CSV table of C-alpha atoms in Angstrom, one decimal:
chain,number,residue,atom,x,y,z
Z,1,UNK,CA,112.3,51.7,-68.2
Z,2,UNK,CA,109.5,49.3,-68.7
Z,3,UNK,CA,107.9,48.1,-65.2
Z,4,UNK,CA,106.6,44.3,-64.9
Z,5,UNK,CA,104.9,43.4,-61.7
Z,6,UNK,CA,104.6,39.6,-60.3
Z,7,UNK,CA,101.3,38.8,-59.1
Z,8,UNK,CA,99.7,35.8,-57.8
Z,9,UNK,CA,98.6,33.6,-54.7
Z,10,UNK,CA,101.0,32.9,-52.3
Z,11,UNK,CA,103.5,29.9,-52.5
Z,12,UNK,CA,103.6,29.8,-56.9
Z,13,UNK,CA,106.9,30.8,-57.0
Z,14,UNK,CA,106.5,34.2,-57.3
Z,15,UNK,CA,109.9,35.6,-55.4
Z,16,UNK,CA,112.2,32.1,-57.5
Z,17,UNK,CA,111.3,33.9,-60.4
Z,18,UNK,CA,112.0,37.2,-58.8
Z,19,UNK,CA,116.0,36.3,-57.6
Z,20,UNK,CA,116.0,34.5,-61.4
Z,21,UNK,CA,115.5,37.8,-63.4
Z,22,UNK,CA,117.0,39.8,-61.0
Z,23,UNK,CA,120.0,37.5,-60.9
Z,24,UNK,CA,120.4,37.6,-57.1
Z,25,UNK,CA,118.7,36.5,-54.4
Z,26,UNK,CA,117.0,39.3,-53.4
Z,27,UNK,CA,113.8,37.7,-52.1
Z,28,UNK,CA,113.6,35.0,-49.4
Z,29,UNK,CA,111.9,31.7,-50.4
Z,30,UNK,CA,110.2,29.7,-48.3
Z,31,UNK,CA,108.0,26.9,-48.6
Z,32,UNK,CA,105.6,29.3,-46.0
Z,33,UNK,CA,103.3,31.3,-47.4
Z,34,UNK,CA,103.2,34.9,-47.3
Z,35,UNK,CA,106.8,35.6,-46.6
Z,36,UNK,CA,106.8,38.4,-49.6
Z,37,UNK,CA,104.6,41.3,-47.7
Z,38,UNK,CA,106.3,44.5,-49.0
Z,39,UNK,CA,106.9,45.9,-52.5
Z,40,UNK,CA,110.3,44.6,-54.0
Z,41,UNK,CA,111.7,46.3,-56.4
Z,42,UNK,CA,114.6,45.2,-58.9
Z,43,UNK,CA,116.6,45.1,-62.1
Z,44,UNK,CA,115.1,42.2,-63.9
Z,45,UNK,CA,117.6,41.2,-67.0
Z,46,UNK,CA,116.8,38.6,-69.9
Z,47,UNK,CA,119.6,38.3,-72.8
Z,48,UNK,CA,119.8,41.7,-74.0
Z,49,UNK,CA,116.3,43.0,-72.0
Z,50,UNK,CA,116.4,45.2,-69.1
Z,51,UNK,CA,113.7,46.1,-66.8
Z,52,UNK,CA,112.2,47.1,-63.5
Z,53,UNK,CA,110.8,44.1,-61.8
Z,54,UNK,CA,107.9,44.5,-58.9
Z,55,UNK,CA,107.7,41.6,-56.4
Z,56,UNK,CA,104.3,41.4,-54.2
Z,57,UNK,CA,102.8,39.7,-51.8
Z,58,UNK,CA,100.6,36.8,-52.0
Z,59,UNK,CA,96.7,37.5,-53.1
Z,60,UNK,CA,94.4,36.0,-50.1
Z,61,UNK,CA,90.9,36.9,-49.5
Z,62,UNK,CA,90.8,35.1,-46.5
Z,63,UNK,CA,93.0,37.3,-43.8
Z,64,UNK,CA,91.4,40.4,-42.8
Z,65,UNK,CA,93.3,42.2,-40.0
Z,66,UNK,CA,94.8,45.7,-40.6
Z,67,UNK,CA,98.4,44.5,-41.6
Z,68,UNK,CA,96.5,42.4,-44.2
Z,69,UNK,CA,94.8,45.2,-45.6
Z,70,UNK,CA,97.9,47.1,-45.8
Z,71,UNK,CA,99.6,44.1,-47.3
Z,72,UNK,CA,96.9,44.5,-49.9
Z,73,UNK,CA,96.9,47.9,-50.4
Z,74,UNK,CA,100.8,47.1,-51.7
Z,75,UNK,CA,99.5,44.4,-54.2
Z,76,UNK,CA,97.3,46.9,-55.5
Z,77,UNK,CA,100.2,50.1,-55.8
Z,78,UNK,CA,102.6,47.8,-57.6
Z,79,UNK,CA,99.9,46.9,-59.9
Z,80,UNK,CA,98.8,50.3,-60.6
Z,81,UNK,CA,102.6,51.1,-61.2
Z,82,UNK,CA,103.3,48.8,-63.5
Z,83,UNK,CA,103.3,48.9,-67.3
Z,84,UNK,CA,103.1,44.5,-67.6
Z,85,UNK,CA,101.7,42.1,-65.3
Z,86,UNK,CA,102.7,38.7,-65.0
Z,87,UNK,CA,100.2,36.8,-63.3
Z,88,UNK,CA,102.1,34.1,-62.0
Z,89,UNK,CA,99.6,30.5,-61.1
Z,90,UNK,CA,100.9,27.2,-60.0
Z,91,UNK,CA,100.7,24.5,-62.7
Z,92,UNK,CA,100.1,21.7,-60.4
Z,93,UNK,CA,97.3,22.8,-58.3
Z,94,UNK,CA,95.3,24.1,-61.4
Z,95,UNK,CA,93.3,27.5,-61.4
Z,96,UNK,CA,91.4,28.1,-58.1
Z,97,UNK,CA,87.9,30.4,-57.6
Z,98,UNK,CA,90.0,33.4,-55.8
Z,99,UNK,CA,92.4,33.1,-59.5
Z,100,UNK,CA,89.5,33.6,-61.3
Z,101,UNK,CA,88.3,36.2,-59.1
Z,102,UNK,CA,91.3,37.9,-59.6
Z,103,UNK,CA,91.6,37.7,-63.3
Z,104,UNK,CA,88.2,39.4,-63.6
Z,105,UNK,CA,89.5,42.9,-61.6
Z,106,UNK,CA,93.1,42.2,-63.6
Z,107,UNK,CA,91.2,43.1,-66.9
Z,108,UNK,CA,89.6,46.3,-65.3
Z,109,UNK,CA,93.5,47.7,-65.3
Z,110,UNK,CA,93.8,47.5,-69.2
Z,111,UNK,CA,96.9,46.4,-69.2
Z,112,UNK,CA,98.7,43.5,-71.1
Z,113,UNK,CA,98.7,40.8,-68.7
Z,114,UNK,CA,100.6,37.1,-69.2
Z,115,UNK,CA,99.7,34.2,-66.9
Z,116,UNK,CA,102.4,32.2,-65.9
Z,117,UNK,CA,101.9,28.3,-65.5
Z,118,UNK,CA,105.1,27.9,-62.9
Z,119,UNK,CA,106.3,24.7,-61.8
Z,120,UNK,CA,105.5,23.3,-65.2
Z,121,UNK,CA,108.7,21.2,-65.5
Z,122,UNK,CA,106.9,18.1,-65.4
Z,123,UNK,CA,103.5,16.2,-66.3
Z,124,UNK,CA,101.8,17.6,-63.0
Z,125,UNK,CA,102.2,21.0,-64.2
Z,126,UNK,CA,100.3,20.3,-67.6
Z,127,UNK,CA,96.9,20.8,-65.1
Z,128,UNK,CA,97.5,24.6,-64.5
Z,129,UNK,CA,97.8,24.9,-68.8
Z,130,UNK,CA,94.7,22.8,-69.3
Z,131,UNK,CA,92.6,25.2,-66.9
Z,132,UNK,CA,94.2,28.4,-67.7
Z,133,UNK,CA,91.5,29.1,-70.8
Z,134,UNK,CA,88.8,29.7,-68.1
Z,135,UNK,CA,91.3,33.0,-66.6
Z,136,UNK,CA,90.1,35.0,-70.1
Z,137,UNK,CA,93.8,36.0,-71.3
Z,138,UNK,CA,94.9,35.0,-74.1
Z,139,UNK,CA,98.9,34.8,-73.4
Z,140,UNK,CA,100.0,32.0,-70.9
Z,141,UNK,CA,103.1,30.9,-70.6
Z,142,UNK,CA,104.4,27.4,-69.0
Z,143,UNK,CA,107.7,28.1,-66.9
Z,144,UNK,CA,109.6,26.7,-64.3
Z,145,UNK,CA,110.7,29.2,-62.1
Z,146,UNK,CA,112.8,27.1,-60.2
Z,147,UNK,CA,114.9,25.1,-63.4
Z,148,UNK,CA,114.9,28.4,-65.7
Z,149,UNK,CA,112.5,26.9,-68.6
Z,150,UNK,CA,110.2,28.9,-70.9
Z,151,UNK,CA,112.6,32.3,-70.2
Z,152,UNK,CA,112.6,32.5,-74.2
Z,153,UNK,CA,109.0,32.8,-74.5
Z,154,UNK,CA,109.1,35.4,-71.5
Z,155,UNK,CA,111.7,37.3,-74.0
Z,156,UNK,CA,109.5,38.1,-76.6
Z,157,UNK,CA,106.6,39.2,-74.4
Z,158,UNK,CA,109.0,41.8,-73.0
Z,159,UNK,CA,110.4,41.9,-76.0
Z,160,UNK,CA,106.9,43.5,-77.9
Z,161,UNK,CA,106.3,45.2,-74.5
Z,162,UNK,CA,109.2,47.1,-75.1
Z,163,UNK,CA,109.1,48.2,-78.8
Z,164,UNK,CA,105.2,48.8,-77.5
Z,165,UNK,CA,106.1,51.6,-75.2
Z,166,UNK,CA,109.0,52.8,-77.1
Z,167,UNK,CA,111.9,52.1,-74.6
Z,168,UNK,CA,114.9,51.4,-75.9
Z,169,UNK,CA,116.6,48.1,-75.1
Z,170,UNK,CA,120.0,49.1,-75.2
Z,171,UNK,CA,121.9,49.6,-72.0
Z,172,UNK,CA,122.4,53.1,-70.7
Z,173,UNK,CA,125.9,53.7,-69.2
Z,174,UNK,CA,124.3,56.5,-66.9
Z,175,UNK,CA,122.6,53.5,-65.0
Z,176,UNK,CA,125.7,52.5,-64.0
Z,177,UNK,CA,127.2,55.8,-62.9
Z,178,UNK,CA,124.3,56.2,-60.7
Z,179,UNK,CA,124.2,53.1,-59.2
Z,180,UNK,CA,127.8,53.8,-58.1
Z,181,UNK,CA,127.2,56.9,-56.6
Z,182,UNK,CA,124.8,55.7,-54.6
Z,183,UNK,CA,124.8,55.9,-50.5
Z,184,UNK,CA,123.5,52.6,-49.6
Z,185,UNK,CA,122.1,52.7,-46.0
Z,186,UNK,CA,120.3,50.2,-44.1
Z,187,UNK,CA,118.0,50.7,-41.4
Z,188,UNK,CA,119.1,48.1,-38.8
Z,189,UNK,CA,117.3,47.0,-35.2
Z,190,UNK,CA,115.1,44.7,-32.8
Z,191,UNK,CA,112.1,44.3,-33.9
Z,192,UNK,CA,109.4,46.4,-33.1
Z,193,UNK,CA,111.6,49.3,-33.2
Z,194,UNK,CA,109.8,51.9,-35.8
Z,195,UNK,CA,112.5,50.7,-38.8
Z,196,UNK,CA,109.4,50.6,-41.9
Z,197,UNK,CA,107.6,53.9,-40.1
Z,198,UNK,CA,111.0,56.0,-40.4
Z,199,UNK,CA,111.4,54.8,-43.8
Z,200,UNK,CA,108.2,55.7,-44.6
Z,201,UNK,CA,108.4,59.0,-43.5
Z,202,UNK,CA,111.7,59.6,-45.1
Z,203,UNK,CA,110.3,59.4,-48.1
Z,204,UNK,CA,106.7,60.6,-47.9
Z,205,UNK,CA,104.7,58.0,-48.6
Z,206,UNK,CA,103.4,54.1,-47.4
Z,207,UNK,CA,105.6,52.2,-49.0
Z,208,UNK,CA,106.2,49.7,-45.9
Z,209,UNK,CA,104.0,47.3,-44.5
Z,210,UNK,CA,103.8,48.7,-41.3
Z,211,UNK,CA,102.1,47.5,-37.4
Z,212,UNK,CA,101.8,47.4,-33.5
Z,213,UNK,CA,103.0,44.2,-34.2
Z,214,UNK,CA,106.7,43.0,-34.3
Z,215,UNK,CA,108.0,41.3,-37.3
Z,216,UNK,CA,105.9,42.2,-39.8
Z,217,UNK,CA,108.8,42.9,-42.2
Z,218,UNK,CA,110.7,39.6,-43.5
Z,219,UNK,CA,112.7,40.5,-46.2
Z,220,UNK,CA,115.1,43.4,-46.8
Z,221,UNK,CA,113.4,46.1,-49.2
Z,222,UNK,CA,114.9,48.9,-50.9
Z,223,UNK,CA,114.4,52.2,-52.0
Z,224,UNK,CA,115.8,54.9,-54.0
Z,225,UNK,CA,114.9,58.0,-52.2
Z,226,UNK,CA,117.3,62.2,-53.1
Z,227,UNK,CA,118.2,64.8,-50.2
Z,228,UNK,CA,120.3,67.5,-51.2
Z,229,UNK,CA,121.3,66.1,-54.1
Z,230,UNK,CA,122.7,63.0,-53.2
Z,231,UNK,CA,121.2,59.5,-53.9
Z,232,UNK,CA,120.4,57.2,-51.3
Z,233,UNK,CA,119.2,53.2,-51.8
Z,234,UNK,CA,117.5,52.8,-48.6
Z,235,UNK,CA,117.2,49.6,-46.8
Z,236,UNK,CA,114.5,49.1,-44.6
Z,237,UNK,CA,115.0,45.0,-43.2
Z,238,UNK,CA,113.8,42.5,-40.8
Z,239,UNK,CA,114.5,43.1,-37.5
Z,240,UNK,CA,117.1,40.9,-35.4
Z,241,UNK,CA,116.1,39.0,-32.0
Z,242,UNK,CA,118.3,37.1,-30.0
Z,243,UNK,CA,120.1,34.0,-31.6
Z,244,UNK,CA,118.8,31.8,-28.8
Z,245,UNK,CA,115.5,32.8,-29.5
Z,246,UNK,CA,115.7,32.2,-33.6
Z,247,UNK,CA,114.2,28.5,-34.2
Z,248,UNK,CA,112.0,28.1,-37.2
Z,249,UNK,CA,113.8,28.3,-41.0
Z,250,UNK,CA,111.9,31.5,-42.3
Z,251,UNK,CA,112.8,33.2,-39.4
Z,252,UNK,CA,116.8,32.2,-40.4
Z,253,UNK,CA,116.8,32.9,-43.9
Z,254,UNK,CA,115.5,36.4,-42.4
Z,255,UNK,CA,118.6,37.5,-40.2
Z,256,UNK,CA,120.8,36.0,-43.6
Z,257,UNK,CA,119.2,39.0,-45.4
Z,258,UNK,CA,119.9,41.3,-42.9
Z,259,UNK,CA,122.8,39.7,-42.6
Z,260,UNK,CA,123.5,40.6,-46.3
Z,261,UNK,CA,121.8,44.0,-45.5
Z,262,UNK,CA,124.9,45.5,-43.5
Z,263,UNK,CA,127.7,43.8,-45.3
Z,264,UNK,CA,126.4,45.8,-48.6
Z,265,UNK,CA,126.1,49.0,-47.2
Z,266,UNK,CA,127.8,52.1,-47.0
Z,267,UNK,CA,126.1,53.4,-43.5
Z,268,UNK,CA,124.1,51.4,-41.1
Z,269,UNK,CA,121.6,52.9,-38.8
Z,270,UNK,CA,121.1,51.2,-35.9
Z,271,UNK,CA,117.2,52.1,-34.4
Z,272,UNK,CA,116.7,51.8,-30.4
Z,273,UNK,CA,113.6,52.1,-29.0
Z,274,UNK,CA,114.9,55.5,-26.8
Z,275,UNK,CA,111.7,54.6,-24.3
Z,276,UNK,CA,113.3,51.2,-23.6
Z,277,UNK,CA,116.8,51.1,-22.1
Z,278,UNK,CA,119.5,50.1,-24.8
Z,279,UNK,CA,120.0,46.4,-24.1
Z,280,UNK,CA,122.3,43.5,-24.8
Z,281,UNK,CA,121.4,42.9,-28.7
Z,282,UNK,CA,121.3,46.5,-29.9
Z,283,UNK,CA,124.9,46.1,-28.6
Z,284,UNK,CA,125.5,43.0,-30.3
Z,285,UNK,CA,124.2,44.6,-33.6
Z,286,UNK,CA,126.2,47.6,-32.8
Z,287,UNK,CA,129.5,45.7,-33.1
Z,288,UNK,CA,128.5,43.3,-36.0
Z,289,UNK,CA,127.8,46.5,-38.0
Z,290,UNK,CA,131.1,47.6,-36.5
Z,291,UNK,CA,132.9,44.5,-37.2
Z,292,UNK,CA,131.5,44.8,-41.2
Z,293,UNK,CA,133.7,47.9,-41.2
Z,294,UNK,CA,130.2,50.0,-42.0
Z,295,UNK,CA,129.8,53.1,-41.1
Z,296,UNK,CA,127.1,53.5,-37.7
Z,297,UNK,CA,124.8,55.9,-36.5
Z,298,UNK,CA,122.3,55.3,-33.4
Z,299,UNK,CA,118.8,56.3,-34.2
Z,300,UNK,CA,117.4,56.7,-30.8
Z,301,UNK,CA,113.9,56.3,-32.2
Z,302,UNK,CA,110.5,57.0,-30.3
Z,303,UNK,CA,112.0,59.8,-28.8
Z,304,UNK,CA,108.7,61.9,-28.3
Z,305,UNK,CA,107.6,58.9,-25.6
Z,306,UNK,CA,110.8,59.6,-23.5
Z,307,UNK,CA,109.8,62.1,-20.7
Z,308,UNK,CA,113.2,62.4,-18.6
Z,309,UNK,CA,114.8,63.7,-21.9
Z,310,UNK,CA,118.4,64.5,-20.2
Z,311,UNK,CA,118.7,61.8,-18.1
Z,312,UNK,CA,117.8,59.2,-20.5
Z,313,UNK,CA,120.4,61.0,-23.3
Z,314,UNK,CA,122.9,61.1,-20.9
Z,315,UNK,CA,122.8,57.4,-20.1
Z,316,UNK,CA,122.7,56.1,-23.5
Z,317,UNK,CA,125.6,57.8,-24.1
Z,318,UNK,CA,127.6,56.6,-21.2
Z,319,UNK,CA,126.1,53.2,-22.3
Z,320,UNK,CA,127.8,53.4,-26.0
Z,321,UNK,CA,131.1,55.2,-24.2
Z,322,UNK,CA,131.4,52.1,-22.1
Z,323,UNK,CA,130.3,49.1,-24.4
Z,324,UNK,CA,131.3,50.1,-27.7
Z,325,UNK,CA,134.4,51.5,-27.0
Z,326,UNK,CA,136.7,50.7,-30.4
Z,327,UNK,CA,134.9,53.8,-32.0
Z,328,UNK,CA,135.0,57.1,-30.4
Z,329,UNK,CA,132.3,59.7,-30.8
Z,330,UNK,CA,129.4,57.4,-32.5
Z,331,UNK,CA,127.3,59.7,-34.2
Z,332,UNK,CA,123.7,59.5,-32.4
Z,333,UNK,CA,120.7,61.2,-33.3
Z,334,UNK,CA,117.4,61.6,-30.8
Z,335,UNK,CA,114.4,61.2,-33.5
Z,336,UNK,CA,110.6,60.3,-34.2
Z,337,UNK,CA,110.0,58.3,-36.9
Z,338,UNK,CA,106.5,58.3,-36.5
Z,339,UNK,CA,106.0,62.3,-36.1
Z,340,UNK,CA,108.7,63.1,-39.0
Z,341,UNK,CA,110.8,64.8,-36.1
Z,342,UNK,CA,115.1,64.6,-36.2
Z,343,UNK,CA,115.2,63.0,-40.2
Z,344,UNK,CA,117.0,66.0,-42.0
Z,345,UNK,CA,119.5,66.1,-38.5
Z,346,UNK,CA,120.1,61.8,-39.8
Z,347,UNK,CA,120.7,62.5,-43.2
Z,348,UNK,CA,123.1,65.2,-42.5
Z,349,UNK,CA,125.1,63.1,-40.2
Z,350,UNK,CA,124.6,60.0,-43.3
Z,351,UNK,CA,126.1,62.6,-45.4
Z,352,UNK,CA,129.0,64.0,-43.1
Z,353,UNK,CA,129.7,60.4,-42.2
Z,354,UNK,CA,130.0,58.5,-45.6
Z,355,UNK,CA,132.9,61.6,-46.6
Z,356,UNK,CA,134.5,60.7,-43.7
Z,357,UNK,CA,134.6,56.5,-44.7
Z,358,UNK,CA,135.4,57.7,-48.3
Z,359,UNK,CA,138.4,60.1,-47.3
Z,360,UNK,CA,141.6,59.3,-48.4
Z,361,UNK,CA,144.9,60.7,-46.0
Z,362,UNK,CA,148.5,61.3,-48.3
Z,363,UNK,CA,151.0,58.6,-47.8
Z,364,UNK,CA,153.4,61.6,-46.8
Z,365,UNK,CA,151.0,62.8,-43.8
Z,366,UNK,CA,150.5,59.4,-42.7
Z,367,UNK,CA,154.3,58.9,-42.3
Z,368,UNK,CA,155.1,62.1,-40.8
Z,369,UNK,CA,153.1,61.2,-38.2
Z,370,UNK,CA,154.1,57.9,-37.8
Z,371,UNK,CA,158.0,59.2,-37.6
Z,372,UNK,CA,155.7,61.7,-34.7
Z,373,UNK,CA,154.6,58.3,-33.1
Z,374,UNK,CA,157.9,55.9,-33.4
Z,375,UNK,CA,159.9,58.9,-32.0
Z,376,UNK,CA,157.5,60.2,-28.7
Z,377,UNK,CA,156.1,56.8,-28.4
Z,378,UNK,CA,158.2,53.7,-29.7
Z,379,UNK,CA,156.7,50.6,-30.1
Z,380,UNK,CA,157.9,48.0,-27.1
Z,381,UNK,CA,161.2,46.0,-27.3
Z,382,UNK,CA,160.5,42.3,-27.7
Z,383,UNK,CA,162.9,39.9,-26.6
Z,384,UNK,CA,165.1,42.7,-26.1
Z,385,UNK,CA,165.2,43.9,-29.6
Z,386,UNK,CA,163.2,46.4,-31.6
Z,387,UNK,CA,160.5,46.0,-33.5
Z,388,UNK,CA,160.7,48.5,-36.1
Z,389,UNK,CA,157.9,49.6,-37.7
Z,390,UNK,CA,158.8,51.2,-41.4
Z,391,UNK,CA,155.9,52.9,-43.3
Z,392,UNK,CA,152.1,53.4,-43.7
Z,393,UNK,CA,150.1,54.0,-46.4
Z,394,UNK,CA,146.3,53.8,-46.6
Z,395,UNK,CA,145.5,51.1,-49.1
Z,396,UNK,CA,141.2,51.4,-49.3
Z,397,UNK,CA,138.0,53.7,-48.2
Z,398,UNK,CA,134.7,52.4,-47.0
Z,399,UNK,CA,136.1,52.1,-44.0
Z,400,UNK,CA,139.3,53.8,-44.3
Z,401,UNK,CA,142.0,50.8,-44.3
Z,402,UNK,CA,145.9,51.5,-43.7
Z,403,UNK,CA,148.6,48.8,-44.1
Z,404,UNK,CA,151.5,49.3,-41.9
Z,405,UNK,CA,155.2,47.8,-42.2
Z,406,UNK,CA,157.3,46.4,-39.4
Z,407,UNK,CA,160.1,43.9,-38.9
Z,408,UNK,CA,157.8,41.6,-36.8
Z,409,UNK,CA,153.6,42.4,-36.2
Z,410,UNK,CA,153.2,39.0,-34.6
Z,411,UNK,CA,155.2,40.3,-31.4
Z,412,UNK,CA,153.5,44.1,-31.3
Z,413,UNK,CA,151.3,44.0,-28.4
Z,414,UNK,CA,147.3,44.6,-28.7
Z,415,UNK,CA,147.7,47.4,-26.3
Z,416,UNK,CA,150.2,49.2,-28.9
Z,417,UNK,CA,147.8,48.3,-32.1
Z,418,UNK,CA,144.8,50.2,-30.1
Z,419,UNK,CA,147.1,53.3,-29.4
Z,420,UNK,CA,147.9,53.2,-32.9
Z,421,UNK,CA,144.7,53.2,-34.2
Z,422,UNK,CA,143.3,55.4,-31.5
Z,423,UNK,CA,145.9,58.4,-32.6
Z,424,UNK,CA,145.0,57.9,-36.7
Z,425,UNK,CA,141.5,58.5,-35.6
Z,426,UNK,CA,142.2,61.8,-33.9
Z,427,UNK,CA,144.8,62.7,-35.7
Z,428,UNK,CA,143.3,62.9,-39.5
Z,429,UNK,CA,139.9,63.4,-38.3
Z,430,UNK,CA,138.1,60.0,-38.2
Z,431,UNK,CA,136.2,59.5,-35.1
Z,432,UNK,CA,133.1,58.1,-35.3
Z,433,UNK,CA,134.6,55.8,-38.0
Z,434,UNK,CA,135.3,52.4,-38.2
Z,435,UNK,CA,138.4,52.3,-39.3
Z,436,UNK,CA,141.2,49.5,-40.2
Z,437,UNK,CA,144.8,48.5,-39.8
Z,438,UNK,CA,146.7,45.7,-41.8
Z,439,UNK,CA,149.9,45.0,-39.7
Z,440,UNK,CA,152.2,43.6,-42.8
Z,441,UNK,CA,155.7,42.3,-42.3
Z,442,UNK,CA,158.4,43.6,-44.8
Z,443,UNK,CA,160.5,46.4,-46.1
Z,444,UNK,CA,159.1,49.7,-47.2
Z,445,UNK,CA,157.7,48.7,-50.9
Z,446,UNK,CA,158.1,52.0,-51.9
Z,447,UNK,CA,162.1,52.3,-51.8
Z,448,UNK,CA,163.5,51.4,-54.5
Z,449,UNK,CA,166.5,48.4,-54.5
C-alpha cells in the first residue's frame, strides 16, 4: 500500500488533515504547537484511494534537548518510510527560512514531494501560494485542511502515485478480515510509568518518543506488532494524572484520547510503577478500564528497581484483593520494560485472557446451573412473595454479557446480583474477567405461546 507522510512546521495543520483522510479523529489538535511528537500511522481514504498515512511532529531547529532529538529522529524515520511526501506549509504566514531549509534536504530523498498551501480558504492564504516558487517543487497544492477544499487535486497526485508504483486501487477484502482479528490492547497508566519503553521493546525497535521526563507522549499511537501468530494493534497513550490536577485544554483533549484508548480495546494493561506503592489513581484507572467492560492486566513495571521482591508482590496483591474487588483473580505480571524482562509471560496472559472475554457458555449449561442456584440458593422473598427468576442466556462477548429473566429485578437485592455474578465467574471459568449481567423483566422468550 502506497505510504504518504505529512511533514511540516508545527501548528499548519498537519494532524486536521490527518483526522480528515483518516476519517476519524485520531490526532489531537491544538492550537499549541508540538502536540504531534510520535509517529501516527493511519488509513488515509480519498473517493475510491486507499493508503497509509504517516503523521509527524512539527520541524523546529530551535529545541535541542534529547527528547527533541528523538522527536527528530521520528520526522526523519517516517520520511525515510514513505513512498510520498506532502509537505504541508501555512498559507497565511508565507514560506519561512527553516521551510526553505527544509525543502533543500527534502530533495536529497528523491522522492515526489507536493507542498501543501493549508489554510488557504481565504485571501490571507493566497501569501503562502505566491512564495511557494522559492521551495524548488514544482507541485503545490492550495487546501484547507480544516473546510475539506482542494481534496480533488490531492486525488490525482495520489492518484499518479499509485499507477506510479503499481498498487492497485481497488479494495482488498483481506484488509478487512485482518483488522477484525485483531487484539487491540492499550497500554494504560500515570505518567512516567515506562508505557512508550515497554512498547518499544515489545516490538524491537524506537518507535516511541521516549524520556526521564513525564508526559512526553500526548496522543494515543498505534502499532501493529505478531506473537505467535496472533495480531495485535498496540496502543501506547498519554498517561492519566489526577482530575484535580488536569487544567490546561491540551492536557484535556489528552485524557479524551485515552479516554477513547480503553473504550476501543480488547485488553487494557494497566502499568504501575512496582518501586512506588500502587496509589489512589492506578486504582481509579483500574475500575474505569473495569467499568468499560475491557479486559485488565496489571503490569507491575520497573520491577528490576524493587529490592524486597516478596514483600512488595505480596502487598500489591492484597492491595487489588481489597480495592478492586468486583473481579477476582486479576491477572498481574512482575516485568521490566526497560531490560525486555516478563514481555512473552504478558502476552501469554493477553492471549489467555482475550479467549476468555470472547468465550461463549450454551444457553442449556447456563440454565442448569441456574435451576442449581434458584434451588440451593433462592433469590429473597420481597413483600412476602417470590421473585422468580426464569432463564439465562448469554447475549454478547467482549466482556461476556448474560441477560437474565425474572418476574421483578427492581426488588432483587444488590447483595443477590453480586452472588450471582460471583458463582458465573467460577462456575464457567471467568475470573479475571469483567463480566456483565442484564437483569430483564419478562417471560422466558424462548417458550413458545
Amino acid at each position: 500500500m502506497l505510504k504518504v507522510v505529512l511533514v511540516g512546521r508545527p501548528n499548519v495543520g498537519k494532524s486536521t488533515l490527518f483526522n480528515r483522510l483518516v476519517r476519524s479523529q485520531k490526532a489531537i489538535v491544538n492550537n499549541e504547537p508540538g502536540v504531534t511528537r510520535d509517529r501516527k500511522y493511519g488509513q488515509g481514504k480519498l473517493a475510491d484511494l486507499e493508503f497509509t498515512l504517516i503523521d509527524t511532529a512539527g520541524i523546529d531547529d530551535s529545541l535541542k534537548g534529547s527528547t527533541d532529538i528523538k522527536i527528530k529522529e521520528q520526522c526523519q524515520l517516517a520520511i525515510d518510510d514513505a513512498n510520498v511526501i506532502f509537505f504541508v506549509v501555512d498559507g497565511r504566514e508565507g514560506i519561512l527560512p527553516i521551510e526553505k531549509t527544509f525543502a533543500i534536504n527534502l530533495k536529497k530523498k528523491n522522492k515526489p514531494i507536493v507542498v501543501l498551501i493549508n489554510k488557504s480558504e481565504d485571501s490571507k492564504g493566497l501569501v503562502g501560494l505566491s512564495e511557494s516558487a522559492s521551495l524548488g517543487f514544482e507541485n503545490v497544492i492550495p487546501i484547507s485542511a480544516e473546510h475539506g477544499e482542494g481534496l480533488p487535486d490531492l486525488y490525482d497526485v495520489l492518484k499518479n502515485n499509485l499507477d506510479n508504483h503499481n498498487i492497485n486501487i481497488k479494495k482488498n477484502e483481506s484488509v478487512s478480515i485482518k483488522e477484525n482479528s485483531l487484539i487491540r490492547v492499550s497500554v494504560i497508566g500515570r505518567p512516567n510509568t515506562g508505557k512508550s519503553t515497554l512498547v518499544n521493546n515489545i516490538i524491537g525497535e524506537n518507535r516511541l518518543v521516549t524520556g526521564s521526563e513525564a508526559g512526553i507522549t500526548r496522543d494515543s499511537v498505534e502499532i501493529e506488532w505478531n506473537y505467535k501468530k496472533n495480531t495485535f494493534c498496540l496502543i501506547d497513550t498519554a498517561g492519566l494524572r489526577k482530575k484535580s490536577k488536569i487544567t490546561k485544554i491540551l492536557e484535556k483533549h489528552m485524557v479524551s484520547d485515552t479516554l477513547k484508548s480503553i473504550k476501543y480495546s480488547d485488553i487494557c494493561i494497566l502499568l504501575v510503577d512496582a518501586s512506588k506503592n500502587i496509589d489512589k489513581q492506578d486504582l481509579n484507572i483500574a475500575r474505569m478500564i473495569i467499568g468499560e467492560g475491557r479486559g485488565i492486566i496489571i503490569g507491575a513495571n520497573k520491577w528490576d528497581k524493587v529490592i524486597d521482591q516478596n514483600i512488595i508482590k505480596n502487598k500489591i496483591i492484597n492491595q487489588l484483593g481489597v480495592s478492586l474487588s468486583q473481579i477476582k483473580n486479576i491477572p498481574l505480571v512482575f516485568l521490566s520494560g526497560l531490560h525486555n524482562k516478563g514481555i512473552e509471560k504478558l502476552f501469554d496472559k493477553i492471549i489467555y485472557l482475550n479467549k476468555k472475554l470472547s468465550s461463549r457458555t450454551t444457553t442449556g449449561k447456563l440454565n442448569r446451573w441456574l435451576l442449581t442456584i434458584i434451588e440451593n440458593n433462592p433469590p429473597p422473598l420481597y413483600k412476602g412473595k417470590q421473585n422468580n427468576i426464569r432463564y439465562i442466556t448469554q447475549v454478547n462477548v467482549k466482556p461476556p454479557t448474560f441477560a437474565l429473566f425474572m418476574s421483578s429485578p427492581d426488588d432483587l437485592p444488590n447483595s443477590y446480583k453480586r452472588f450471582l455474578l460471583a458463582s458465573i465467574m467460577k462456575t464457567f471459568d471467568l475470573l479475571g474477567v469483567p463480566i456483565r449481567i442484564i437483569f430483564r423483566k419478562g417471560k422466558n422468550p424462548y417458550v413458545k405461546k
